[in-house]
CSV table of C-alpha atoms in Angstrom, one decimal:
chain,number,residue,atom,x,y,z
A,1,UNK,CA,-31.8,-19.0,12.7
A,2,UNK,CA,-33.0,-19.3,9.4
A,3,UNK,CA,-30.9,-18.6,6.1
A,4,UNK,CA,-32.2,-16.2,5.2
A,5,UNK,CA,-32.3,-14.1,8.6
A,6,UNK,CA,-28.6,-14.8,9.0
A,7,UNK,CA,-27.8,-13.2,5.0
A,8,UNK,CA,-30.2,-10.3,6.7
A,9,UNK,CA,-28.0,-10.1,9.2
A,10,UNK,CA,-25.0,-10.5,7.3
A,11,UNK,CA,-25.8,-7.4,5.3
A,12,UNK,CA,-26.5,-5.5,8.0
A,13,UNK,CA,-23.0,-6.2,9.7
A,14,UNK,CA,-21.5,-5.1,6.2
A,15,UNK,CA,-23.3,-1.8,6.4
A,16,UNK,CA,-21.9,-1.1,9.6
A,17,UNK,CA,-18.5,-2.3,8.4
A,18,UNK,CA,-18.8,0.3,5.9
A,19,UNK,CA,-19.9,3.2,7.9
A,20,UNK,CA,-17.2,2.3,10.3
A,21,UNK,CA,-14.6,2.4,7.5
A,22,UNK,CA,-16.3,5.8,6.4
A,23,UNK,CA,-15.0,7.2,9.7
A,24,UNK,CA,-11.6,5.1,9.9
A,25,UNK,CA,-10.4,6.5,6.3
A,26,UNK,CA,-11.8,10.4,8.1
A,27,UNK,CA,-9.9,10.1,11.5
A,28,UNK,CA,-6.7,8.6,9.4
A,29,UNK,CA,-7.0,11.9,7.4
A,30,UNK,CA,-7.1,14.2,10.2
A,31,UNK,CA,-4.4,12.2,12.2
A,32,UNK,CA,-1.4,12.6,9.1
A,33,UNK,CA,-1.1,15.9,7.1
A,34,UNK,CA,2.8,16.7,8.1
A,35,UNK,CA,5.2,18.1,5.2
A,36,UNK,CA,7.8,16.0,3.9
A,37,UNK,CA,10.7,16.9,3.5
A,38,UNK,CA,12.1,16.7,0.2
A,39,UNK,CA,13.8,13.4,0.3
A,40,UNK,CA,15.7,10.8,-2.2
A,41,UNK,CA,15.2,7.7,-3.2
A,42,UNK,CA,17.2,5.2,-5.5
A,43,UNK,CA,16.1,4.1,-9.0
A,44,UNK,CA,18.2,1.9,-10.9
A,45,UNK,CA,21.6,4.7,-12.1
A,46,UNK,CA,20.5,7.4,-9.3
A,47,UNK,CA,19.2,9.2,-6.4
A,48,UNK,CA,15.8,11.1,-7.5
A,49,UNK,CA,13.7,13.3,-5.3
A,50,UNK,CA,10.3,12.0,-4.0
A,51,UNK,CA,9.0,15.8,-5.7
A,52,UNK,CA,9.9,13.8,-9.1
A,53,UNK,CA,7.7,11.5,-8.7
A,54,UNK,CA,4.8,13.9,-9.6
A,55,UNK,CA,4.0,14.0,-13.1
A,56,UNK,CA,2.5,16.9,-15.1
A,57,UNK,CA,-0.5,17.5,-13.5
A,58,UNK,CA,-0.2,15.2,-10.8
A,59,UNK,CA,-0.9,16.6,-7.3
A,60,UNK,CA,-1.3,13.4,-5.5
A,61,UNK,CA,1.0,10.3,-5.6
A,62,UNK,CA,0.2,7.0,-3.8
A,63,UNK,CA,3.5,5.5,-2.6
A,64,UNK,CA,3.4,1.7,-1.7
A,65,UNK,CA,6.1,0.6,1.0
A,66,UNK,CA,7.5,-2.6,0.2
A,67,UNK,CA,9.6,-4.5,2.8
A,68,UNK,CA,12.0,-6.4,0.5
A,69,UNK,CA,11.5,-8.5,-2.3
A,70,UNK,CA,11.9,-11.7,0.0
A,71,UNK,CA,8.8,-11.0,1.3
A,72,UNK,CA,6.2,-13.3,-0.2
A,73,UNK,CA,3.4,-11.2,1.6
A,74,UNK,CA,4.4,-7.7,-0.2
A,75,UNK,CA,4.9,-9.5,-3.5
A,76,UNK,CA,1.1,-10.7,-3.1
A,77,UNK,CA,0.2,-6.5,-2.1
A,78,UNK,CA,2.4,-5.4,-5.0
A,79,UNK,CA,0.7,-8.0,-7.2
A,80,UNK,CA,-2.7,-6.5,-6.0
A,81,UNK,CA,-2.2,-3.4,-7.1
A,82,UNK,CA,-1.4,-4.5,-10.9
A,83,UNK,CA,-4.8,-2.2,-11.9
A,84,UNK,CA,-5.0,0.2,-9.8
A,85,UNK,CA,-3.0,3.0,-11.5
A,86,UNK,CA,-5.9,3.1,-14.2
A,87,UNK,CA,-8.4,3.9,-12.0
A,88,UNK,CA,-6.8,6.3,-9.7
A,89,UNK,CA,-7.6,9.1,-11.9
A,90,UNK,CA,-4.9,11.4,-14.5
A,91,UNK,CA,-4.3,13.8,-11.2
A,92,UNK,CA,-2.3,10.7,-9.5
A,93,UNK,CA,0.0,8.4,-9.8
A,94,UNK,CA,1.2,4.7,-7.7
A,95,UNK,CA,4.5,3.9,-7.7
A,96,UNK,CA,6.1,0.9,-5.4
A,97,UNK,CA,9.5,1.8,-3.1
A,98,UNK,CA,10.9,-1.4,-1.8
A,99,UNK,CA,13.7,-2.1,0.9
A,100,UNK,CA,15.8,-3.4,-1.5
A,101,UNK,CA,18.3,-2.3,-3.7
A,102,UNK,CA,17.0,-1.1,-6.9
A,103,UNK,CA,18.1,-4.3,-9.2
A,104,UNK,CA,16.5,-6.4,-7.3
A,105,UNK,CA,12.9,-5.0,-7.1
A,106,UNK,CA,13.2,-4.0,-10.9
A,107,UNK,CA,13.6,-7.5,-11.8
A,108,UNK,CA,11.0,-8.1,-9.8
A,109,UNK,CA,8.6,-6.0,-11.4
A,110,UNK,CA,9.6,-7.4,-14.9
A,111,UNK,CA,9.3,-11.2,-13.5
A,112,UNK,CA,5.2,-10.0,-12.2
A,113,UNK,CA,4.5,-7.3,-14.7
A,114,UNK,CA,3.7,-4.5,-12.8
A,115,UNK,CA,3.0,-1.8,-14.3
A,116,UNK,CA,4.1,0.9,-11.9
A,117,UNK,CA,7.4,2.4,-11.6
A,118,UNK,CA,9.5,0.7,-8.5
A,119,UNK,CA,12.1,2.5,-6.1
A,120,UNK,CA,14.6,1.5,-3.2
A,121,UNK,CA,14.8,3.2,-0.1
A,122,UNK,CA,17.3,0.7,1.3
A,123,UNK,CA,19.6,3.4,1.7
A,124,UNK,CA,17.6,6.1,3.9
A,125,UNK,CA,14.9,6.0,6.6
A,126,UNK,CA,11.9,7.0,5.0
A,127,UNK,CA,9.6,4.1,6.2
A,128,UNK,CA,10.7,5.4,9.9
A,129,UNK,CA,9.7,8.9,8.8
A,130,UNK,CA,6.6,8.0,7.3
A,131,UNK,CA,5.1,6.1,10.3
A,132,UNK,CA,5.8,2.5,8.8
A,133,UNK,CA,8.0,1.7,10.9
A,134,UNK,CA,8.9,-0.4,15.0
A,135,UNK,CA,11.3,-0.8,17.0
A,136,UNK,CA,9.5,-4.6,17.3
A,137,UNK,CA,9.2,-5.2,14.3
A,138,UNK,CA,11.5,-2.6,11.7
A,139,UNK,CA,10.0,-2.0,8.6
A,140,UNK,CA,6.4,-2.3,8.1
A,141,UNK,CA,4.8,-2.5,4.8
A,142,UNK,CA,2.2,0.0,3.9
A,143,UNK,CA,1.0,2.8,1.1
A,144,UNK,CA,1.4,6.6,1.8
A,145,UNK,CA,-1.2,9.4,0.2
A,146,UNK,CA,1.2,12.3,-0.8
A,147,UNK,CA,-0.6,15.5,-2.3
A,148,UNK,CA,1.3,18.2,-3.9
A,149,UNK,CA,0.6,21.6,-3.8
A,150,UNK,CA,3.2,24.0,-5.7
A,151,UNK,CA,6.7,22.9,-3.5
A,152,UNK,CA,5.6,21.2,-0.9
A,153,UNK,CA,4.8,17.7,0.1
A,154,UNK,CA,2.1,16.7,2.1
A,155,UNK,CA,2.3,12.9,3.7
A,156,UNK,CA,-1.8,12.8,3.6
A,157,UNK,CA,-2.4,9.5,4.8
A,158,UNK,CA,-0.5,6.9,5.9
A,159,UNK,CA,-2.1,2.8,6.3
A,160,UNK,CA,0.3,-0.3,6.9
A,161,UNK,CA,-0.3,-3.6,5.8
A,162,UNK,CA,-1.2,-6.9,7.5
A,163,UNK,CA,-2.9,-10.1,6.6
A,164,UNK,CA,-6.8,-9.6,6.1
A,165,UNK,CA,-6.7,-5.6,5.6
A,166,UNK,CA,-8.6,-4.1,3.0
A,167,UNK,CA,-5.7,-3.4,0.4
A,168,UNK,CA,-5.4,-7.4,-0.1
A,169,UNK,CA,-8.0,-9.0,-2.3
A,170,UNK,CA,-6.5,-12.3,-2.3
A,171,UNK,CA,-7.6,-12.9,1.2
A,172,UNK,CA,-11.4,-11.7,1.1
A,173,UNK,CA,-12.0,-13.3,-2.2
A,174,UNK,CA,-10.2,-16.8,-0.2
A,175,UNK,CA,-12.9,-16.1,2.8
A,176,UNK,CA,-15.7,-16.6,0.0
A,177,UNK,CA,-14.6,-20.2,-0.5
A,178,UNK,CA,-12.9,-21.3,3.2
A,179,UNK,CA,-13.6,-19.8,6.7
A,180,UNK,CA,-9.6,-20.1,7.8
A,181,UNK,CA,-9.1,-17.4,5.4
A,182,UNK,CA,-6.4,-16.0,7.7
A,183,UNK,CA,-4.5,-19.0,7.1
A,184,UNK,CA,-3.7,-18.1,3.6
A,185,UNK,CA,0.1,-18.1,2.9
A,186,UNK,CA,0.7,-16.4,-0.9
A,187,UNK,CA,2.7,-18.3,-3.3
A,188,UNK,CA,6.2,-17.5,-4.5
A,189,UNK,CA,6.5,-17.1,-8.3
C-alpha cells in the first residue's frame, strides 16, 4: 500500500470517527437528563449549593470531577482544561470539584494556574449520584453538563475519564510523535 492510499485511508477512518462521535455525544444526551437535587459542596470557609454555581446569565455549568489531587492523571485533565472556560461561551461556566478537601485542591490550582474556580465533594456522594462512580473501582473522574432552567437542575450529560479519551490532548498530540501513545504517564509538577 502506497503512502498516499494509506493517508486516504487514514482520512477516511477519521470521518467515520467523527460521525460515530456525532451519534455517541446524541445517545449520551438522550441516556442522562435526571434533576439534581439541590446539593452542597465545600469551598474553602463553607458549604455552597451546586444552584450557586450559576452565574448571571448562566444556564449551563460544566462540572469537572476530579478524584484527588494525588492523582497525577486528573492533574494532567485539570491542566487541559486551562482554556476552555473562554471558549465555552458567556451562557456557561467550568468549574473543577475534587475529592479532596478544599485546601488542598485550592493550592493546587494556584501551584498550576487554573483559572477556574475548584470545589471538594470529599464530604458527600455526588460522584455516586452523578454516574461517576463503581463499586470496582470508587470514584471515577469525569465532567458533568448541568443546564439550568429557573430552579431546577438538569445533570445533561455525564462522560468519565480514562487514558486516550477525547477530553485529553496530551495523549493525541503524544500519538503524533510515538505509536505507544497509551503508554504515556503525565508528569507531577
Amino acid at each position: 500500500m502506497t503512502k498516499n492510499l494509506l493517508r486516504s485511508d487514514v482520512r477516511a477512518l477519521e470521518l467515520q470517527i467523527f460521525k460515530l462521535n456525532e451519534l455517541y455525544v446524541s445517545m449520551r444526551a438522550q441516556a442522562f437528563g435526571f434533576e439534581l437535587k439541590n446539593r452542597t459542596i465545600r469551598d474553602q470557609s463553607s458549604e455552597i449549593d451546586i444552584a450557586s454555581l450559576f452565574s448571571e446569565g448562566q444556564d449551563h455549568l460544566v462540572f469537572i470531577v476530579n478524584m484527588r489531587v494525588s492523582c497525577i492523571y486528573c492533574m494532567s485533565y485539570a491542566d487541559g482544561f486551562m482554556g476552555v472556560p473562554n471558549h465555552l461561551g458567556d451562557d456557561a461556566a467550568l468549574v473543577l470539584c475534587s475529592g479532596s478537601p478544599p485546601e488542598e485542591i485550592n493550592a493546587h490550582k494556584e501551584k498550576r494556574g487554573w483559572p477556574f474556580d475548584c470545589y471538594s465533594f470529599a464530604s458527600n456522594d455526588l460522584p455516586k449520584e452523578l454516574g461517576l462512580y463503581s463499586d470496582d473501582e470508587g470514584i471515577m473522574p469525569g465532567a458533568v453538563g448541568f443546564t439550568r432552567k429557573g430552579d431546577r437542575i438538569t445533570v445533561a450529560s455525564v462522560n468519565d475519564f480514562g487514558c486516550g479519551d477525547t477530553f485529553a490532548p496530551a495523549w493525541h498530540l503524544r500519538a503524533l510523535i510515538d505509536p505507544k501513545w497509551m503508554e504515556l504517564e503525565p508528569k507531577t509538577l
